[in-house]
Amino acid sequence: MTHNNPPFPSADHDHKHCVSHALKNAEAYCQQQGLRLTKLRHQVLELIWANHQPVGAYELLDQLTHEGRKAAPPTVYRALDFLMENGLVHRISSRNAYVGCSHAGHDHTAQFLICESCGQVAELDNAQIGSVIAKGANQLGFTVAQWTLEISGTCDQCKHRSQDE
Amino acid sequence: MTHNNPPFPSADHDHKHCVSHALKNAEAYCQQQGLRLTKLRHQVLELIWANHQPVGAYELLDQLTHEGRKAAPPTVYRALDFLMENGLVHRISSRNAYVGCSHAGHDHTAQFLICESCGQVAELDNAQIGSVIAKGANQLGFTVAQWTLEISGTCDQCKHRSQDE
DNA sequence: CGCATTATGTTACAATATAACATTACAGTA
DNA sequence: TACTGTAATGTTATATTGTAACATAATGCG
Ligand SMILES: [Zn+2]
Ligand SMILES: [Zn+2]
Ligand SMILES: [Zn+2]
Ligand SMILES: [Zn+2]
């Protein structure tokens, strides 16, 4: 399944669609790859997709507990490990937090826009950025295995919102 | 003071020169900006520059203690805060570790090459990367405040070294 | 079913970072 | 010089994030 690069999530977008899309996509992908998207992993993935803000592991742990599951830190970290290994979730290392992947199944590296005002995160998959980075590294004889790019700033809506005040 | 983009630090480079350059540069910069590069901060900066590998806060803490200073976590974190605020040190968030800045005084954002084999870090200041990132973000109406790029892989020397075996 | 494998539960702890308040050093000034 | 306000450091305690190690339960398969 292909879809074009999503813009920064707007305040009034149909987020239920984001969630159901992400979950169905994950189910299909795991099915196809012979991966076990267990109830716990599914539950964690759904919690992560509650919104477009990155969520901490211990916050997920609280929510799991409130949903009636017996959970301890390893519970959530193991689920996160599975989801990250299989490209369903990314870690935002500048925030020690986790966010659902918008391009699950595609082979890609992470590029994030993080709005400091509303806390939302958008994931890019800008090929130009990737190629410039690869080129810059290769010029120095460096072989790139992977990379992360975390861009902080202000999203379009928050800019306009602040103008209104 | 200007100098061209340093390559990945070679095994036989004159590292004493790196250290003295970084320290003198920091002293001059703080002098000029009216910042207080106290003994503690100077000491921490020197420890960070012991090599080109990122170092953890608690490792710095141990070394400070061995050097006879009474130190606790806040001691080192406060020094790190000062050094980071003033662009003398960067944090490698994917490793929870800190590394001396190679372009202190210049206004720049961080771009790192991290060798998974030898653990060394090289800091880039590739303008092309910067402009492509800014462009990609701006197209989505996103105003960039700052960003970090952490590239993992294998450096040139480690590649050759592994061929020799 | 019986067995091997994988996933989850459970307990304890490691590693990283900060809050809050006391004390000391410092710079400017009377 | 002593006084004084500010910035820096010391100190104690605790918050936050992440793992190790081993026990139990679920799953898939012959
Ligand atoms: Zn959404
Ligand atoms: Zn925003
Ligand atoms: Zn060096
Ligand atoms: Zn290397």
mmCIF file of C-alpha atoms (C1' of nucleotides) and ligand atoms in Angstrom:
data_model
loop_
_atom_site.group_PDB
_atom_site.id
_atom_site.type_symbol
_atom_site.label_atom_id
_atom_site.label_comp_id
_atom_site.label_asym_id
_atom_site.label_seq_id
_atom_site.Cartn_x
_atom_site.Cartn_y
_atom_site.Cartn_z
ATOM 1 C CA MET A 1 0.000 0.000 0.000
ATOM 2 C CA THR A 2 1.380 3.384 -0.964
ATOM 3 C CA HIS A 3 0.243 6.802 0.099
ATOM 4 C CA ASN A 4 1.809 10.176 -0.303
ATOM 5 C CA ASN A 5 3.835 11.941 2.306
ATOM 6 C CA PRO A 6 1.483 13.003 5.091
ATOM 7 C CA PRO A 7 1.644 16.634 6.098
ATOM 8 C CA PHE A 8 1.730 17.684 9.698
ATOM 9 C CA PRO A 9 -1.430 16.230 11.220
ATOM 10 C CA SER A 10 -4.096 18.910 11.305
ATOM 11 C CA ALA A 11 -6.193 19.587 14.362
ATOM 12 C CA ASP A 12 -9.405 18.457 12.723
ATOM 13 C CA HIS A 13 -8.214 15.461 10.751
ATOM 14 C CA ASP A 14 -9.991 12.158 11.134
ATOM 15 C CA HIS A 15 -7.652 10.553 13.568
ATOM 16 C CA LYS A 16 -9.708 7.394 13.856
ATOM 17 C CA HIS A 17 -8.684 6.807 10.305
ATOM 18 C CA CYS A 18 -4.999 7.130 11.239
ATOM 19 C CA VAL A 19 -5.471 4.561 13.970
ATOM 20 C CA SER A 20 -7.409 2.038 11.967
ATOM 21 C CA HIS A 21 -5.067 2.416 9.049
ATOM 22 C CA ALA A 22 -2.022 1.876 11.217
ATOM 23 C CA LEU A 23 -3.500 -1.138 12.957
ATOM 24 C CA LYS A 24 -4.770 -2.809 9.811
ATOM 25 C CA ASN A 25 -1.482 -2.154 8.129
ATOM 26 C CA ALA A 26 0.404 -3.677 11.035
ATOM 27 C CA GLU A 27 -1.861 -6.703 11.113
ATOM 28 C CA ALA A 28 -1.438 -7.293 7.413
ATOM 29 C CA TYR A 29 2.306 -6.818 7.574
ATOM 30 C CA CYS A 30 2.770 -9.218 10.464
ATOM 31 C CA GLN A 31 0.508 -11.771 8.856
ATOM 32 C CA GLN A 32 2.486 -11.578 5.672
ATOM 33 C CA GLN A 33 5.843 -11.791 7.449
ATOM 34 C CA GLY A 34 4.839 -14.526 9.825
ATOM 35 C CA LEU A 35 5.239 -12.234 12.816
ATOM 36 C CA ARG A 36 3.086 -12.605 15.880
ATOM 37 C CA LEU A 37 1.260 -9.391 16.590
ATOM 38 C CA THR A 38 0.005 -10.633 19.943
ATOM 39 C CA LYS A 39 -2.740 -9.027 21.950
ATOM 40 C CA LEU A 40 -0.216 -7.171 24.104
ATOM 41 C CA ARG A 41 1.705 -5.846 21.129
ATOM 42 C CA HIS A 42 -1.497 -4.837 19.410
ATOM 43 C CA GLN A 43 -2.656 -3.084 22.546
ATOM 44 C CA VAL A 44 0.608 -1.187 22.896
ATOM 45 C CA LEU A 45 0.568 -0.199 19.255
ATOM 46 C CA GLU A 46 -2.964 1.106 19.639
ATOM 47 C CA LEU A 47 -2.003 3.112 22.715
ATOM 48 C CA ILE A 48 0.920 4.625 20.865
ATOM 49 C CA TRP A 49 -1.410 5.668 18.086
ATOM 50 C CA ALA A 50 -3.752 7.423 20.515
ATOM 51 C CA ASN A 51 -2.416 10.644 19.061
ATOM 52 C CA HIS A 52 0.486 12.032 17.116
ATOM 53 C CA GLN A 53 2.532 12.891 20.138
ATOM 54 C CA PRO A 54 5.387 10.685 21.191
ATOM 55 C CA VAL A 55 4.631 8.745 24.350
ATOM 56 C CA GLY A 56 6.975 7.532 27.067
ATOM 57 C CA ALA A 57 7.351 3.895 28.049
ATOM 58 C CA TYR A 58 6.131 4.450 31.583
ATOM 59 C CA GLU A 59 3.122 6.340 30.369
ATOM 60 C CA LEU A 60 2.243 3.347 28.238
ATOM 61 C CA LEU A 61 2.778 1.186 31.274
ATOM 62 C CA ASP A 62 0.248 3.211 33.272
ATOM 63 C CA GLN A 63 -2.292 2.976 30.528
ATOM 64 C CA LEU A 64 -1.823 -0.762 30.193
ATOM 65 C CA THR A 65 -2.376 -1.109 33.903
ATOM 66 C CA HIS A 66 -5.530 0.991 33.728
ATOM 67 C CA GLU A 67 -6.772 -1.250 30.979
ATOM 68 C CA GLY A 68 -6.521 -4.114 33.410
ATOM 69 C CA ARG A 69 -3.375 -5.812 32.256
ATOM 70 C CA LYS A 70 -0.718 -6.939 34.688
ATOM 71 C CA ALA A 71 2.261 -5.065 33.470
ATOM 72 C CA ALA A 72 5.738 -4.153 34.606
ATOM 73 C CA PRO A 73 8.448 -2.246 32.759
ATOM 74 C CA PRO A 74 9.684 -5.278 30.802
ATOM 75 C CA THR A 75 6.164 -5.807 29.535
ATOM 76 C CA VAL A 76 6.118 -2.549 27.684
ATOM 77 C CA TYR A 77 9.779 -2.489 26.701
ATOM 78 C CA ARG A 78 9.509 -5.903 25.125
ATOM 79 C CA ALA A 79 6.483 -4.892 23.155
ATOM 80 C CA LEU A 80 8.267 -1.730 22.061
ATOM 81 C CA ASP A 81 11.304 -3.762 21.029
ATOM 82 C CA PHE A 82 9.153 -5.974 18.864
ATOM 83 C CA LEU A 83 7.363 -3.033 17.288
ATOM 84 C CA MET A 84 10.595 -1.177 16.620
ATOM 85 C CA GLU A 85 12.420 -4.189 15.231
ATOM 86 C CA ASN A 86 9.649 -4.619 12.756
ATOM 87 C CA GLY A 87 9.392 -0.991 11.790
ATOM 88 C CA LEU A 88 5.992 -0.314 13.307
ATOM 89 C CA VAL A 89 7.204 2.197 15.864
ATOM 90 C CA HIS A 90 10.055 4.640 16.091
ATOM 91 C CA ARG A 91 11.900 5.948 19.071
ATOM 92 C CA ILE A 92 12.426 9.691 19.358
ATOM 93 C CA SER A 93 15.696 9.604 21.167
ATOM 94 C CA SER A 94 15.811 13.295 21.957
ATOM 95 C CA ARG A 95 12.662 12.736 24.024
ATOM 96 C CA ASN A 96 12.953 9.161 25.230
ATOM 97 C CA ALA A 97 9.587 8.557 23.665
ATOM 98 C CA TYR A 98 7.939 6.456 21.033
ATOM 99 C CA VAL A 99 5.737 7.191 18.078
ATOM 100 C CA GLY A 100 3.881 5.083 15.558
ATOM 101 C CA CYS A 101 5.522 4.724 12.180
ATOM 102 C CA SER A 102 3.656 6.290 9.306
ATOM 103 C CA HIS A 103 5.389 4.226 6.668
ATOM 104 C CA ALA A 104 5.414 0.791 8.211
ATOM 105 C CA GLY A 105 6.602 -1.866 5.835
ATOM 106 C CA HIS A 106 8.535 0.552 3.682
ATOM 107 C CA ASP A 107 12.247 0.395 4.163
ATOM 108 C CA HIS A 108 13.110 3.819 5.464
ATOM 109 C CA THR A 109 14.997 5.735 8.056
ATOM 110 C CA ALA A 110 13.376 8.114 10.388
ATOM 111 C CA GLN A 111 13.000 11.818 9.837
ATOM 112 C CA PHE A 112 10.885 13.675 12.323
ATOM 113 C CA LEU A 113 9.406 17.112 12.635
ATOM 114 C CA ILE A 114 8.640 17.811 16.271
ATOM 115 C CA CYS A 115 6.489 20.812 17.121
ATOM 116 C CA GLU A 116 7.645 22.385 20.364
ATOM 117 C CA SER A 117 4.300 24.075 20.792
ATOM 118 C CA CYS A 118 1.735 21.311 20.367
ATOM 119 C CA GLY A 119 4.069 18.361 20.835
ATOM 120 C CA GLN A 120 2.948 16.648 17.686
ATOM 121 C CA VAL A 121 5.320 14.733 15.493
ATOM 122 C CA ALA A 122 5.249 14.269 11.759
ATOM 123 C CA GLU A 123 7.339 11.673 10.049
ATOM 124 C CA LEU A 124 8.938 12.513 6.752
ATOM 125 C CA ASP A 125 10.375 10.245 4.154
ATOM 126 C CA ASN A 126 12.177 12.804 2.089
ATOM 127 C CA ALA A 127 14.393 11.046 -0.410
ATOM 128 C CA GLN A 128 16.419 14.168 -1.097
ATOM 129 C CA ILE A 129 17.409 14.446 2.534
ATOM 130 C CA GLY A 130 18.430 10.825 2.514
ATOM 131 C CA SER A 131 20.587 11.133 -0.554
ATOM 132 C CA VAL A 132 22.343 14.297 0.584
ATOM 133 C CA ILE A 133 23.162 12.663 3.875
ATOM 134 C CA ALA A 134 24.473 9.536 2.212
ATOM 135 C CA LYS A 135 26.569 11.623 -0.121
ATOM 136 C CA GLY A 136 28.016 13.758 2.656
ATOM 137 C CA ALA A 137 28.959 10.698 4.665
ATOM 138 C CA ASN A 138 30.377 8.745 1.751
ATOM 139 C CA GLN A 139 32.652 11.615 0.819
ATOM 140 C CA LEU A 140 34.424 10.966 4.099
ATOM 141 C CA GLY A 141 34.662 7.238 3.458
ATOM 142 C CA PHE A 142 31.928 6.568 5.982
ATOM 143 C CA THR A 143 29.493 3.729 5.301
ATOM 144 C CA VAL A 144 26.048 4.601 6.572
ATOM 145 C CA ALA A 145 24.128 1.898 8.386
ATOM 146 C CA GLN A 146 21.290 3.994 9.674
ATOM 147 C CA TRP A 147 20.499 7.447 10.918
ATOM 148 C CA THR A 148 17.908 9.538 12.635
ATOM 149 C CA LEU A 149 17.019 13.129 12.081
ATOM 150 C CA GLU A 150 14.988 14.948 14.697
ATOM 151 C CA ILE A 151 13.902 18.440 13.755
ATOM 152 C CA SER A 152 12.399 20.691 16.400
ATOM 153 C CA GLY A 153 10.432 23.806 15.653
ATOM 154 C CA THR A 154 6.935 25.132 15.161
ATOM 155 C CA CYS A 155 4.291 23.614 12.953
ATOM 156 C CA ASP A 156 2.153 25.608 10.583
ATOM 157 C CA GLN A 157 -0.987 25.542 12.694
ATOM 158 C CA CYS A 158 0.804 26.616 15.849
ATOM 159 C CA LYS A 159 2.346 29.511 13.961
ATOM 160 C CA HIS A 160 -1.069 30.730 12.857
ATOM 161 C CA ARG A 161 -2.581 30.096 16.235
ATOM 162 C CA SER A 162 0.026 32.306 17.903
ATOM 163 C CA GLN A 163 -0.622 35.076 15.415
ATOM 164 C CA ASP A 164 -4.289 35.173 16.423
ATOM 165 C CA GLU A 165 -3.590 36.131 19.996
ATOM 166 C CA MET B 1 39.219 31.240 13.864
ATOM 167 C CA THR B 2 38.231 29.199 10.838
ATOM 168 C CA HIS B 3 39.368 25.773 9.842
ATOM 169 C CA ASN B 4 38.054 23.372 7.279
ATOM 170 C CA ASN B 5 35.769 20.485 7.975
ATOM 171 C CA PRO B 6 37.716 17.889 9.922
ATOM 172 C CA PRO B 7 37.606 14.359 8.517
ATOM 173 C CA PHE B 8 37.004 11.379 10.706
ATOM 174 C CA PRO B 9 39.798 11.521 13.288
ATOM 175 C CA SER B 10 42.593 9.222 12.190
ATOM 176 C CA ALA B 11 44.226 6.769 14.542
ATOM 177 C CA ASP B 12 47.576 8.533 14.449
ATOM 178 C CA HIS B 13 46.494 12.138 14.495
ATOM 179 C CA ASP B 14 47.979 14.512 17.014
ATOM 180 C CA HIS B 15 45.205 14.459 19.519
ATOM 181 C CA LYS B 16 46.995 16.738 21.941
ATOM 182 C CA HIS B 17 46.499 19.369 19.323
ATOM 183 C CA CYS B 18 42.744 18.702 19.279
ATOM 184 C CA VAL B 19 42.625 19.124 23.024
ATOM 185 C CA SER B 20 44.678 22.256 23.254
ATOM 186 C CA HIS B 21 42.842 23.800 20.346
ATOM 187 C CA ALA B 22 39.458 23.050 21.886
ATOM 188 C CA LEU B 23 40.466 24.388 25.280
ATOM 189 C CA LYS B 24 42.086 27.540 23.985
ATOM 190 C CA ASN B 25 39.150 28.149 21.742
ATOM 191 C CA ALA B 26 36.746 27.723 24.631
ATOM 192 C CA GLU B 27 38.772 30.021 26.856
ATOM 193 C CA ALA B 28 38.870 32.711 24.209
ATOM 194 C CA TYR B 29 35.204 32.369 23.432
ATOM 195 C CA CYS B 30 34.140 32.606 27.064
ATOM 196 C CA GLN B 31 36.464 35.523 27.673
ATOM 197 C CA GLN B 32 35.003 37.338 24.715
ATOM 198 C CA GLN B 33 31.396 36.571 25.690
ATOM 199 C CA GLY B 34 31.851 37.333 29.365
ATOM 200 C CA LEU B 35 31.141 33.732 30.318
ATOM 201 C CA ARG B 36 32.754 32.122 33.305
ATOM 202 C CA LEU B 37 34.667 29.058 32.273
ATOM 203 C CA THR B 38 35.302 28.016 35.850
ATOM 204 C CA LYS B 39 37.807 25.412 36.933
ATOM 205 C CA LEU B 40 35.119 22.749 37.132
ATOM 206 C CA ARG B 41 33.772 23.529 33.688
ATOM 207 C CA HIS B 42 37.245 23.619 32.256
ATOM 208 C CA GLN B 43 38.034 20.308 33.879
ATOM 209 C CA VAL B 44 34.891 18.691 32.498
ATOM 210 C CA LEU B 45 35.557 20.047 29.048
ATOM 211 C CA GLU B 46 39.055 18.645 29.160
ATOM 212 C CA LEU B 47 37.776 15.238 30.242
ATOM 213 C CA ILE B 48 35.267 15.232 27.404
ATOM 214 C CA TRP B 49 38.057 15.940 24.980
ATOM 215 C CA ALA B 50 40.114 13.011 26.241
ATOM 216 C CA ASN B 51 39.241 11.325 22.971
ATOM 217 C CA HIS B 52 36.758 11.478 20.130
ATOM 218 C CA GLN B 53 34.321 9.070 21.675
ATOM 219 C CA PRO B 54 31.196 10.320 23.358
ATOM 220 C CA VAL B 55 31.357 9.990 27.125
ATOM 221 C CA GLY B 56 28.575 9.448 29.626
ATOM 222 C CA ALA B 57 27.812 11.793 32.495
ATOM 223 C CA TYR B 58 28.526 9.193 35.141
ATOM 224 C CA GLU B 59 31.800 8.291 33.548
ATOM 225 C CA LEU B 60 32.778 11.948 33.785
ATOM 226 C CA LEU B 61 31.630 11.891 37.364
ATOM 227 C CA ASP B 62 33.967 8.987 38.155
ATOM 228 C CA GLN B 63 36.880 10.721 36.545
ATOM 229 C CA LEU B 64 36.215 13.947 38.409
ATOM 230 C CA THR B 65 36.183 11.990 41.642
ATOM 231 C CA HIS B 66 39.455 10.307 40.764
ATOM 232 C CA GLU B 67 40.938 13.690 40.110
ATOM 233 C CA GLY B 68 40.133 14.542 43.693
ATOM 234 C CA ARG B 69 37.086 16.714 43.283
ATOM 235 C CA LYS B 70 34.026 16.243 45.420
ATOM 236 C CA ALA B 71 31.397 15.587 42.861
ATOM 237 C CA ALA B 72 27.844 14.318 42.660
ATOM 238 C CA PRO B 73 25.563 13.991 39.631
ATOM 239 C CA PRO B 74 24.464 17.637 39.688
ATOM 240 C CA THR B 75 28.091 18.684 39.573
ATOM 241 C CA VAL B 76 28.630 17.154 36.194
ATOM 242 C CA TYR B 77 25.184 17.821 34.793
ATOM 243 C CA ARG B 78 25.461 21.496 35.600
ATOM 244 C CA ALA B 79 28.815 21.727 33.939
ATOM 245 C CA LEU B 80 27.437 19.906 30.920
ATOM 246 C CA ASP B 81 24.468 22.270 30.798
ATOM 247 C CA PHE B 82 26.773 25.258 30.745
ATOM 248 C CA LEU B 83 28.970 23.757 28.064
ATOM 249 C CA MET B 84 26.009 22.780 25.910
ATOM 250 C CA GLU B 85 24.214 26.092 26.280
ATOM 251 C CA ASN B 86 27.298 27.811 25.030
ATOM 252 C CA GLY B 87 27.947 25.449 22.176
ATOM 253 C CA LEU B 88 31.119 23.890 23.535
ATOM 254 C CA VAL B 89 29.699 20.403 23.871
ATOM 255 C CA HIS B 90 27.012 18.406 22.135
ATOM 256 C CA ARG B 91 24.812 15.656 23.431
ATOM 257 C CA ILE B 92 24.501 12.495 21.369
ATOM 258 C CA SER B 93 20.993 11.624 22.347
ATOM 259 C CA SER B 94 20.983 8.211 20.764
ATOM 260 C CA ARG B 95 23.740 7.290 23.220
ATOM 261 C CA ASN B 96 23.054 9.456 26.246
ATOM 262 C CA ALA B 97 26.557 10.727 25.890
ATOM 263 C CA TYR B 98 28.439 13.917 25.323
ATOM 264 C CA VAL B 99 31.128 14.994 22.922
ATOM 265 C CA GLY B 100 33.209 18.120 22.470
ATOM 266 C CA CYS B 101 32.097 20.463 19.745
ATOM 267 C CA SER B 102 34.486 20.837 16.846
ATOM 268 C CA HIS B 103 33.064 24.139 15.698
ATOM 269 C CA ALA B 104 32.562 25.995 18.934
ATOM 270 C CA GLY B 105 31.623 29.593 18.429
ATOM 271 C CA HIS B 106 30.219 29.003 14.974
ATOM 272 C CA ASP B 107 26.463 29.006 14.824
ATOM 273 C CA HIS B 108 25.618 25.523 13.709
ATOM 274 C CA THR B 109 23.478 22.523 14.334
ATOM 275 C CA ALA B 110 24.875 19.158 15.015
ATOM 276 C CA GLN B 111 25.548 16.474 12.450
ATOM 277 C CA PHE B 112 27.351 13.403 13.683
ATOM 278 C CA LEU B 113 28.948 10.387 12.150
ATOM 279 C CA ILE B 114 29.187 7.638 14.745
ATOM 280 C CA CYS B 115 31.366 4.634 13.995
ATOM 281 C CA GLU B 116 29.810 1.499 15.438
ATOM 282 C CA SER B 117 33.153 -0.252 15.323
ATOM 283 C CA CYS B 118 35.581 2.112 17.030
ATOM 284 C CA GLY B 119 33.024 4.310 18.754
ATOM 285 C CA GLN B 120 34.528 7.505 17.461
ATOM 286 C CA VAL B 121 32.396 10.447 16.477
ATOM 287 C CA ALA B 122 33.023 13.019 13.795
ATOM 288 C CA GLU B 123 31.074 16.211 13.639
ATOM 289 C CA LEU B 124 30.091 17.551 10.265
ATOM 290 C CA ASP B 125 28.951 20.991 9.302
ATOM 291 C CA ASN B 126 27.640 20.213 5.863
ATOM 292 C CA ALA B 127 25.753 23.216 4.562
ATOM 293 C CA GLN B 128 24.034 21.210 1.878
ATOM 294 C CA ILE B 129 22.506 18.893 4.428
ATOM 295 C CA GLY B 130 21.330 21.881 6.395
ATOM 296 C CA SER B 131 19.690 23.544 3.445
ATOM 297 C CA VAL B 132 17.933 20.412 2.199
ATOM 298 C CA ILE B 133 16.530 19.832 5.652
ATOM 299 C CA ALA B 134 15.357 23.412 5.976
ATOM 300 C CA LYS B 135 13.747 23.215 2.571
ATOM 301 C CA GLY B 136 11.979 19.945 3.278
ATOM 302 C CA ALA B 137 10.598 21.282 6.534
ATOM 303 C CA ASN B 138 9.563 24.647 5.162
ATOM 304 C CA GLN B 139 7.602 23.026 2.371
ATOM 305 C CA LEU B 140 5.311 21.719 5.074
ATOM 306 C CA GLY B 141 5.008 25.093 6.736
ATOM 307 C CA PHE B 142 7.285 23.996 9.553
ATOM 308 C CA THR B 143 9.652 26.548 11.063
ATOM 309 C CA VAL B 144 12.880 24.891 12.088
ATOM 310 C CA ALA B 145 14.372 25.888 15.420
ATOM 311 C CA GLN B 146 17.079 23.273 15.647
ATOM 312 C CA TRP B 147 17.784 19.707 14.732
ATOM 313 C CA THR B 148 20.160 16.863 15.278
ATOM 314 C CA LEU B 149 21.301 14.261 12.848
ATOM 315 C CA GLU B 150 22.996 11.155 14.160
ATOM 316 C CA ILE B 151 24.409 8.855 11.530
ATOM 317 C CA SER B 152 25.624 5.411 12.543
ATOM 318 C CA GLY B 153 27.878 3.263 10.425
ATOM 319 C CA THR B 154 31.475 2.338 9.825
ATOM 320 C CA CYS B 155 34.326 4.751 9.403
ATOM 321 C CA ASP B 156 36.920 4.471 6.679
ATOM 322 C CA GLN B 157 39.692 3.134 8.899
ATOM 323 C CA CYS B 158 37.524 0.474 10.464
ATOM 324 C CA LYS B 159 36.466 -0.661 7.010
ATOM 325 C CA HIS B 160 40.094 -1.112 5.959
ATOM 326 C CA ARG B 161 41.029 -2.666 9.249
ATOM 327 C CA SER B 162 38.364 -5.331 8.854
ATOM 328 C CA GLN B 163 39.589 -6.101 5.345
ATOM 329 C CA ASP B 164 43.046 -6.916 6.680
ATOM 330 C CA GLU B 165 41.890 -9.794 8.831
ATOM 331 C "C1'" DC C 1 -1.171 -35.107 23.724
ATOM 332 C "C1'" DG C 2 3.953 -34.044 24.541
ATOM 333 C "C1'" DC C 3 7.484 -31.118 23.329
ATOM 334 C "C1'" DA C 4 10.076 -27.095 21.859
ATOM 335 C "C1'" DT C 5 9.727 -22.341 21.245
ATOM 336 C "C1'" DT C 6 8.148 -17.941 22.049
ATOM 337 C "C1'" DA C 7 5.859 -14.665 24.866
ATOM 338 C "C1'" DT C 8 4.649 -12.806 29.218
ATOM 339 C "C1'" DG C 9 4.851 -12.282 34.389
ATOM 340 C "C1'" DT C 10 7.697 -11.049 38.282
ATOM 341 C "C1'" DT C 11 11.345 -9.341 41.093
ATOM 342 C "C1'" DA C 12 15.152 -6.877 41.505
ATOM 343 C "C1'" DC C 13 18.256 -3.537 39.969
ATOM 344 C "C1'" DA C 14 21.175 -0.480 36.705
ATOM 345 C "C1'" DA C 15 21.750 3.812 34.349
ATOM 346 C "C1'" DT C 16 20.515 8.438 33.509
ATOM 347 C "C1'" DA C 17 18.863 12.800 35.165
ATOM 348 C "C1'" DT C 18 16.680 16.369 38.296
ATOM 349 C "C1'" DA C 19 14.636 18.827 42.628
ATOM 350 C "C1'" DA C 20 15.511 21.304 46.556
ATOM 351 C "C1'" DC C 21 18.114 23.487 49.673
ATOM 352 C "C1'" DA C 22 22.806 24.681 51.995
ATOM 353 C "C1'" DT C 23 27.201 26.570 51.360
ATOM 354 C "C1'" DT C 24 30.865 28.804 49.031
ATOM 355 C "C1'" DA C 25 33.178 31.786 45.689
ATOM 356 C "C1'" DC C 26 32.947 35.931 43.072
ATOM 357 C "C1'" DA C 27 32.280 40.688 41.341
ATOM 358 C "C1'" DG C 28 30.998 45.043 42.149
ATOM 359 C "C1'" DT C 29 30.563 48.693 45.364
ATOM 360 C "C1'" DA C 30 30.293 51.633 49.663
ATOM 361 C "C1'" DT D 1 38.562 46.694 53.281
ATOM 362 C "C1'" DA D 2 34.224 44.820 54.440
ATOM 363 C "C1'" DC D 3 29.361 44.482 52.514
ATOM 364 C "C1'" DT D 4 26.226 42.558 49.446
ATOM 365 C "C1'" DG D 5 23.831 40.440 45.765
ATOM 366 C "C1'" DT D 6 24.552 36.888 42.327
ATOM 367 C "C1'" DA D 7 26.300 32.959 40.391
ATOM 368 C "C1'" DA D 8 28.482 28.557 41.195
ATOM 369 C "C1'" DT D 9 29.121 24.486 43.681
ATOM 370 C "C1'" DG D 10 28.147 21.029 47.423
ATOM 371 C "C1'" DT D 11 24.846 17.834 49.340
ATOM 372 C "C1'" DT D 12 21.002 14.827 49.977
ATOM 373 C "C1'" DA D 13 17.350 12.740 48.175
ATOM 374 C "C1'" DT D 14 14.557 11.191 44.513
ATOM 375 C "C1'" DA D 15 12.613 10.912 39.712
ATOM 376 C "C1'" DT D 16 12.850 8.824 35.232
ATOM 377 C "C1'" DT D 17 14.227 5.522 31.922
ATOM 378 C "C1'" DG D 18 15.753 1.017 30.862
ATOM 379 C "C1'" DT D 19 17.635 -4.214 31.791
ATOM 380 C "C1'" DA D 20 18.952 -8.703 33.906
ATOM 381 C "C1'" DA D 21 17.484 -12.925 35.362
ATOM 382 C "C1'" DC D 22 14.512 -16.347 36.165
ATOM 383 C "C1'" DA D 23 9.548 -18.315 36.568
ATOM 384 C "C1'" DT D 24 5.288 -19.201 34.334
ATOM 385 C "C1'" DA D 25 2.080 -19.382 30.577
ATOM 386 C "C1'" DA D 26 0.678 -19.542 25.827
ATOM 387 C "C1'" DT D 27 1.463 -21.110 21.108
ATOM 388 C "C1'" DG D 28 2.500 -24.027 17.242
ATOM 389 C "C1'" DC D 29 3.782 -28.474 15.638
ATOM 390 C "C1'" DG D 30 4.792 -33.469 15.153
HETATM 391 ZN ZN ZN E 1 -4.100 11.163 13.141
HETATM 392 ZN ZN ZN E 2 2.278 22.407 16.603
HETATM 393 ZN ZN ZN E 3 41.821 14.352 18.238
HETATM 394 ZN ZN ZN E 4 35.667 3.488 13.296
#
